[in-house]
mmCIF file of C-alpha atoms in Angstrom:
data_model
loop_
_atom_site.group_PDB
_atom_site.id
_atom_site.type_symbol
_atom_site.label_atom_id
_atom_site.label_comp_id
_atom_site.label_asym_id
_atom_site.label_seq_id
_atom_site.Cartn_x
_atom_site.Cartn_y
_atom_site.Cartn_z
ATOM 1 C CA GLY A 1 109.609 105.920 92.077
ATOM 2 C CA ALA A 2 111.190 102.589 90.308
ATOM 3 C CA VAL A 3 110.643 101.360 86.687
ATOM 4 C CA VAL A 4 109.454 98.447 85.250
ATOM 5 C CA SER A 5 108.978 98.203 81.202
ATOM 6 C CA GLN A 6 106.926 95.733 79.445
ATOM 7 C CA HIS A 7 107.126 94.806 75.693
ATOM 8 C CA PRO A 8 105.173 94.775 73.605
ATOM 9 C CA SER A 9 102.759 97.062 74.623
ATOM 10 C CA TRP A 10 100.564 95.636 71.790
ATOM 11 C CA VAL A 11 99.885 92.432 70.384
ATOM 12 C CA ILE A 12 97.719 91.401 67.910
ATOM 13 C CA CYS A 13 97.864 87.965 66.836
ATOM 14 C CA LYS A 14 95.947 84.975 65.111
ATOM 15 C CA SER A 15 94.436 82.311 66.905
ATOM 16 C CA GLY A 16 96.951 79.335 67.631
ATOM 17 C CA THR A 17 100.096 81.418 67.648
ATOM 18 C CA SER A 18 102.264 82.069 70.796
ATOM 19 C CA VAL A 19 103.130 85.475 72.808
ATOM 20 C CA LYS A 20 105.691 86.346 74.807
ATOM 21 C CA ILE A 21 105.348 89.143 76.869
ATOM 22 C CA GLU A 22 108.750 90.725 78.793
ATOM 23 C CA CYS A 23 109.029 92.534 82.145
ATOM 24 C CA ARG A 24 111.805 94.255 83.160
ATOM 25 C CA SER A 25 112.997 96.092 86.045
ATOM 26 C CA LEU A 26 115.271 99.071 84.812
ATOM 27 C CA ASP A 27 116.779 100.380 87.888
ATOM 28 C CA PHE A 28 116.447 98.008 90.475
ATOM 29 C CA GLN A 29 117.055 94.039 90.801
ATOM 30 C CA ALA A 30 113.768 92.563 91.474
ATOM 31 C CA THR A 31 113.446 88.783 93.230
ATOM 32 C CA THR A 32 110.024 88.441 92.744
ATOM 33 C CA MET A 33 107.869 89.507 89.703
ATOM 34 C CA PHE A 34 103.755 88.882 89.546
ATOM 35 C CA TRP A 35 101.765 88.685 86.605
ATOM 36 C CA TYR A 36 98.192 89.914 86.274
ATOM 37 C CA ARG A 37 95.518 89.847 83.986
ATOM 38 C CA GLN A 38 92.538 92.346 83.431
ATOM 39 C CA PHE A 39 89.537 91.835 81.542
ATOM 40 C CA PRO A 40 87.840 95.353 81.042
ATOM 41 C CA LYS A 41 85.911 96.990 83.828
ATOM 42 C CA GLN A 42 87.287 94.650 86.236
ATOM 43 C CA SER A 43 90.120 94.397 88.629
ATOM 44 C CA LEU A 44 93.427 92.987 88.519
ATOM 45 C CA MET A 45 93.639 89.324 88.794
ATOM 46 C CA LEU A 46 96.821 87.441 90.108
ATOM 47 C CA MET A 47 97.729 84.860 87.757
ATOM 48 C CA ALA A 48 101.217 83.716 89.093
ATOM 49 C CA THR A 49 104.399 84.836 91.083
ATOM 50 C CA SER A 50 107.751 84.499 89.517
ATOM 51 C CA ASN A 51 110.894 84.103 91.456
ATOM 52 C CA GLU A 52 114.479 84.237 89.632
ATOM 53 C CA GLY A 53 115.374 81.059 89.822
ATOM 54 C CA SER A 54 112.641 79.089 90.384
ATOM 55 C CA LYS A 55 109.625 77.601 89.134
ATOM 56 C CA ALA A 56 106.811 80.155 89.112
ATOM 57 C CA THR A 57 103.902 79.703 91.560
ATOM 58 C CA TYR A 58 100.871 79.675 89.369
ATOM 59 C CA GLU A 59 97.201 80.630 91.239
ATOM 60 C CA GLN A 60 94.246 78.771 91.284
ATOM 61 C CA GLY A 61 92.674 77.945 88.013
ATOM 62 C CA VAL A 62 95.483 79.858 86.196
ATOM 63 C CA GLU A 63 97.019 76.616 83.677
ATOM 64 C CA LYS A 64 100.777 76.737 84.074
ATOM 65 C CA ASP A 65 101.015 75.239 80.411
ATOM 66 C CA LYS A 66 99.326 77.893 78.539
ATOM 67 C CA PHE A 67 100.999 80.327 80.477
ATOM 68 C CA LEU A 68 104.647 79.821 81.007
ATOM 69 C CA ILE A 69 106.739 81.973 82.800
ATOM 70 C CA ASN A 70 110.147 82.463 82.746
ATOM 71 C CA HIS A 71 112.387 84.426 85.555
ATOM 72 C CA ALA A 72 115.897 83.882 84.261
ATOM 73 C CA SER A 73 117.613 87.023 85.941
ATOM 74 C CA LEU A 74 116.934 89.694 88.647
ATOM 75 C CA THR A 75 115.917 91.720 85.873
ATOM 76 C CA LEU A 76 113.241 89.983 83.559
ATOM 77 C CA SER A 77 110.735 87.911 84.094
ATOM 78 C CA THR A 78 108.805 86.760 80.596
ATOM 79 C CA LEU A 79 105.332 85.087 80.039
ATOM 80 C CA THR A 80 104.577 83.257 76.755
ATOM 81 C CA VAL A 81 100.987 82.857 76.120
ATOM 82 C CA THR A 82 100.937 79.370 74.171
ATOM 83 C CA SER A 83 98.744 78.752 71.516
ATOM 84 C CA ALA A 84 96.487 81.737 72.511
ATOM 85 C CA HIS A 85 93.074 81.623 71.516
ATOM 86 C CA PRO A 86 90.262 84.792 71.607
ATOM 87 C CA GLU A 87 89.486 84.013 75.286
ATOM 88 C CA ASP A 88 92.947 85.148 76.121
ATOM 89 C CA SER A 89 92.306 88.467 74.675
ATOM 90 C CA SER A 90 93.146 90.788 77.509
ATOM 91 C CA PHE A 91 95.631 93.382 79.424
ATOM 92 C CA TYR A 92 98.381 91.798 80.931
ATOM 93 C CA ILE A 93 100.524 93.496 83.279
ATOM 94 C CA CYS A 94 103.496 93.105 85.381
ATOM 95 C CA SER A 95 104.983 93.817 88.405
ATOM 96 C CA ALA A 96 108.190 93.782 90.580
ATOM 97 C CA ARG A 97 108.659 94.101 94.323
ATOM 98 C CA ARG A 98 111.774 96.363 95.105
ATOM 99 C CA ALA A 99 111.886 96.780 98.785
ATOM 100 C CA ALA A 100 109.724 94.816 101.685
ATOM 101 C CA GLU A 101 106.737 96.887 100.824
ATOM 102 C CA THR A 102 105.970 98.147 97.356
ATOM 103 C CA GLN A 103 105.214 96.480 94.433
ATOM 104 C CA TYR A 104 105.881 99.003 91.036
ATOM 105 C CA PHE A 105 104.057 98.507 88.057
ATOM 106 C CA GLY A 106 104.852 97.775 84.301
ATOM 107 C CA PRO A 107 102.837 99.927 81.570
ATOM 108 C CA GLY A 108 100.869 96.746 80.682
ATOM 109 C CA THR A 109 100.616 94.598 77.116
ATOM 110 C CA ARG A 110 97.448 94.776 75.611
ATOM 111 C CA LEU A 111 96.484 91.148 73.553
ATOM 112 C CA LEU A 112 94.313 90.940 71.563
ATOM 113 C CA VAL A 113 93.617 87.678 69.774
ATOM 114 C CA LEU A 114 91.422 87.342 66.021
ATOM 115 C CA ALA B 1 91.324 84.276 103.055
ATOM 116 C CA GLN B 2 92.035 88.183 102.378
ATOM 117 C CA LYS B 3 89.628 90.261 100.741
ATOM 118 C CA ILE B 4 89.203 94.085 99.706
ATOM 119 C CA THR B 5 86.414 96.085 99.106
ATOM 120 C CA GLN B 6 85.585 99.143 97.617
ATOM 121 C CA THR B 7 82.177 99.730 97.635
ATOM 122 C CA GLN B 8 81.970 103.161 95.593
ATOM 123 C CA PRO B 9 82.101 101.721 92.078
ATOM 124 C CA GLY B 10 82.047 105.730 91.258
ATOM 125 C CA MET B 11 82.811 109.169 91.757
ATOM 126 C CA PHE B 12 82.066 112.292 90.543
ATOM 127 C CA VAL B 13 83.683 115.244 92.377
ATOM 128 C CA GLN B 14 84.134 119.184 91.170
ATOM 129 C CA GLU B 15 87.710 120.261 90.867
ATOM 130 C CA LYS B 16 89.529 121.349 93.638
ATOM 131 C CA GLU B 17 87.317 119.715 96.120
ATOM 132 C CA ALA B 18 88.308 116.735 98.529
ATOM 133 C CA VAL B 19 87.413 113.356 97.829
ATOM 134 C CA THR B 20 87.795 110.055 99.965
ATOM 135 C CA LEU B 21 87.694 107.018 98.688
ATOM 136 C CA ASP B 22 86.440 104.055 100.821
ATOM 137 C CA CYS B 23 88.505 100.750 101.273
ATOM 138 C CA THR B 24 87.488 97.932 104.136
ATOM 139 C CA TYR B 25 89.508 94.801 104.339
ATOM 140 C CA ASP B 26 89.348 91.511 105.878
ATOM 141 C CA THR B 27 91.917 89.545 107.057
ATOM 142 C CA SER B 28 93.377 87.188 110.071
ATOM 143 C CA ASP B 29 97.112 88.407 109.523
ATOM 144 C CA GLN B 30 98.394 90.863 112.179
ATOM 145 C CA SER B 31 101.304 92.242 109.783
ATOM 146 C CA TYR B 32 99.828 93.371 106.216
ATOM 147 C CA GLY B 33 100.378 96.239 104.101
ATOM 148 C CA LEU B 34 97.860 98.420 102.115
ATOM 149 C CA PHE B 35 97.985 100.094 99.058
ATOM 150 C CA TRP B 36 96.194 102.303 96.752
ATOM 151 C CA TYR B 37 97.399 102.414 93.269
ATOM 152 C CA LYS B 38 95.609 105.039 90.446
ATOM 153 C CA GLN B 39 95.028 103.387 87.132
ATOM 154 C CA PRO B 40 94.363 105.919 84.096
ATOM 155 C CA SER B 41 93.058 105.139 80.792
ATOM 156 C CA SER B 42 96.402 104.494 79.399
ATOM 157 C CA GLY B 43 96.703 101.164 82.075
ATOM 158 C CA GLU B 44 99.561 101.537 84.148
ATOM 159 C CA MET B 45 99.221 100.818 87.549
ATOM 160 C CA ILE B 46 100.884 104.220 89.342
ATOM 161 C CA PHE B 47 101.608 103.643 93.372
ATOM 162 C CA LEU B 48 100.287 105.981 95.218
ATOM 163 C CA ILE B 49 100.736 105.350 98.967
ATOM 164 C CA TYR B 50 101.413 102.719 101.611
ATOM 165 C CA GLN B 51 100.146 102.039 104.893
ATOM 166 C CA GLY B 52 101.757 99.327 107.114
ATOM 167 C CA SER B 53 99.387 97.723 110.012
ATOM 168 C CA TYR B 54 101.870 98.331 112.377
ATOM 169 C CA ASP B 55 102.198 102.228 111.314
ATOM 170 C CA GLU B 56 101.072 104.203 113.992
ATOM 171 C CA GLN B 57 100.276 107.471 112.130
ATOM 172 C CA ASN B 58 98.249 107.804 108.942
ATOM 173 C CA ALA B 59 100.404 107.480 105.617
ATOM 174 C CA THR B 60 100.731 111.097 103.952
ATOM 175 C CA GLU B 61 102.039 111.575 100.441
ATOM 176 C CA GLY B 62 101.593 115.070 98.860
ATOM 177 C CA ARG B 63 98.018 115.491 98.503
ATOM 178 C CA TYR B 64 97.325 111.526 99.202
ATOM 179 C CA SER B 65 96.661 110.694 102.476
ATOM 180 C CA LEU B 66 95.632 107.273 103.563
ATOM 181 C CA ASN B 67 92.710 107.505 106.498
ATOM 182 C CA PHE B 68 94.183 103.922 108.398
ATOM 183 C CA GLN B 69 91.309 102.521 111.181
ATOM 184 C CA LYS B 70 92.822 99.448 111.882
ATOM 185 C CA ALA B 71 89.697 98.546 114.716
ATOM 186 C CA ARG B 72 87.442 99.499 111.690
ATOM 187 C CA LYS B 73 89.875 97.631 109.189
ATOM 188 C CA SER B 74 89.598 100.454 106.694
ATOM 189 C CA ALA B 75 92.072 102.176 104.349
ATOM 190 C CA ASN B 76 90.277 105.397 103.041
ATOM 191 C CA LEU B 77 92.149 107.273 100.548
ATOM 192 C CA VAL B 78 91.639 111.010 100.776
ATOM 193 C CA ILE B 79 93.001 113.476 97.759
ATOM 194 C CA SER B 80 93.067 117.078 99.186
ATOM 195 C CA ALA B 81 92.369 119.743 96.788
ATOM 196 C CA SER B 82 91.454 117.122 93.153
ATOM 197 C CA GLN B 83 92.924 118.292 89.864
ATOM 198 C CA LEU B 84 91.356 117.069 86.396
ATOM 199 C CA GLY B 85 94.505 114.701 86.013
ATOM 200 C CA ASP B 86 93.376 112.504 89.059
ATOM 201 C CA SER B 87 90.268 111.206 86.967
ATOM 202 C CA ALA B 88 91.279 107.957 86.807
ATOM 203 C CA MET B 89 90.421 104.659 88.780
ATOM 204 C CA TYR B 90 91.688 103.677 92.031
ATOM 205 C CA PHE B 91 92.507 100.328 93.619
ATOM 206 C CA CYS B 92 93.222 99.555 97.203
ATOM 207 C CA ALA B 93 94.877 96.546 97.391
ATOM 208 C CA MET B 94 96.523 94.545 100.967
ATOM 209 C CA ARG B 95 99.326 92.518 100.662
ATOM 210 C CA GLU B 96 100.499 89.725 103.210
ATOM 211 C CA PHE B 97 103.861 89.702 104.882
ATOM 212 C CA PHE B 98 104.182 86.054 104.768
ATOM 213 C CA GLY B 99 103.965 83.481 102.106
ATOM 214 C CA ASN B 100 104.617 85.014 98.385
ATOM 215 C CA GLU B 101 103.246 88.358 99.539
ATOM 216 C CA LYS B 102 101.041 88.635 96.631
ATOM 217 C CA LEU B 103 98.447 91.834 96.554
ATOM 218 C CA THR B 104 94.847 91.532 96.574
ATOM 219 C CA PHE B 105 92.798 93.974 94.962
ATOM 220 C CA GLY B 106 89.616 95.454 95.868
ATOM 221 C CA THR B 107 87.156 95.657 92.720
ATOM 222 C CA GLY B 108 88.043 99.697 92.190
ATOM 223 C CA THR B 109 86.465 103.236 92.031
ATOM 224 C CA ARG B 110 86.437 105.507 88.569
ATOM 225 C CA LEU B 111 86.980 108.691 90.041
ATOM 226 C CA THR B 112 85.925 111.413 87.633
ATOM 227 C CA ILE B 113 86.862 115.276 88.549
ATOM 228 C CA ILE B 114 84.462 117.959 87.066
ATOM 229 C CA PRO B 115 85.960 121.168 85.917
#
């Protein structure tokens, strides 16, 4: 299957700092990448759709100024959590769409804001 | 709006037995795709199987098969000869073919295989 990486896998930071998470498609080009958030024992909730070369499309209720998304190339999308607070602590996972059907997911990033 | 329903929050199955994980969906679209993903405790989402709404045959991938009943709007995952490594969360998801083609996930089923 296709390989998608995320970095870092773990982040612990102080409240008020910004955290950048990278999502890379390693062996294919992805015109579209997706960012999800998953709270413990819950399902994945889509935060935004990231299209290469254009602005991201955010889901209702997701603050675009707080969760900055940049899709600068066909293999890289970044999510920056600005001025993180404890309520932003979660599991963030990206996916990249390779073909018409399937999204492949990265391994996820666990964020803990103290 | 799309909706995915997984009614089994948890299941316990004896090793080597077959298991069926239920998934029903609701959509007004004629073209859509249905997916199953496995999420072990490590957190990664592992793609298992895909079924297109126009596919006439049920999808199969190794020990995984998808029991697609379009009229009932159900897409159950069947795992044959279960193994201890199958213990994980399983998510059913649907993708619309138009718009931004995002995935909508169900709430998941936690499967535990008993030795």
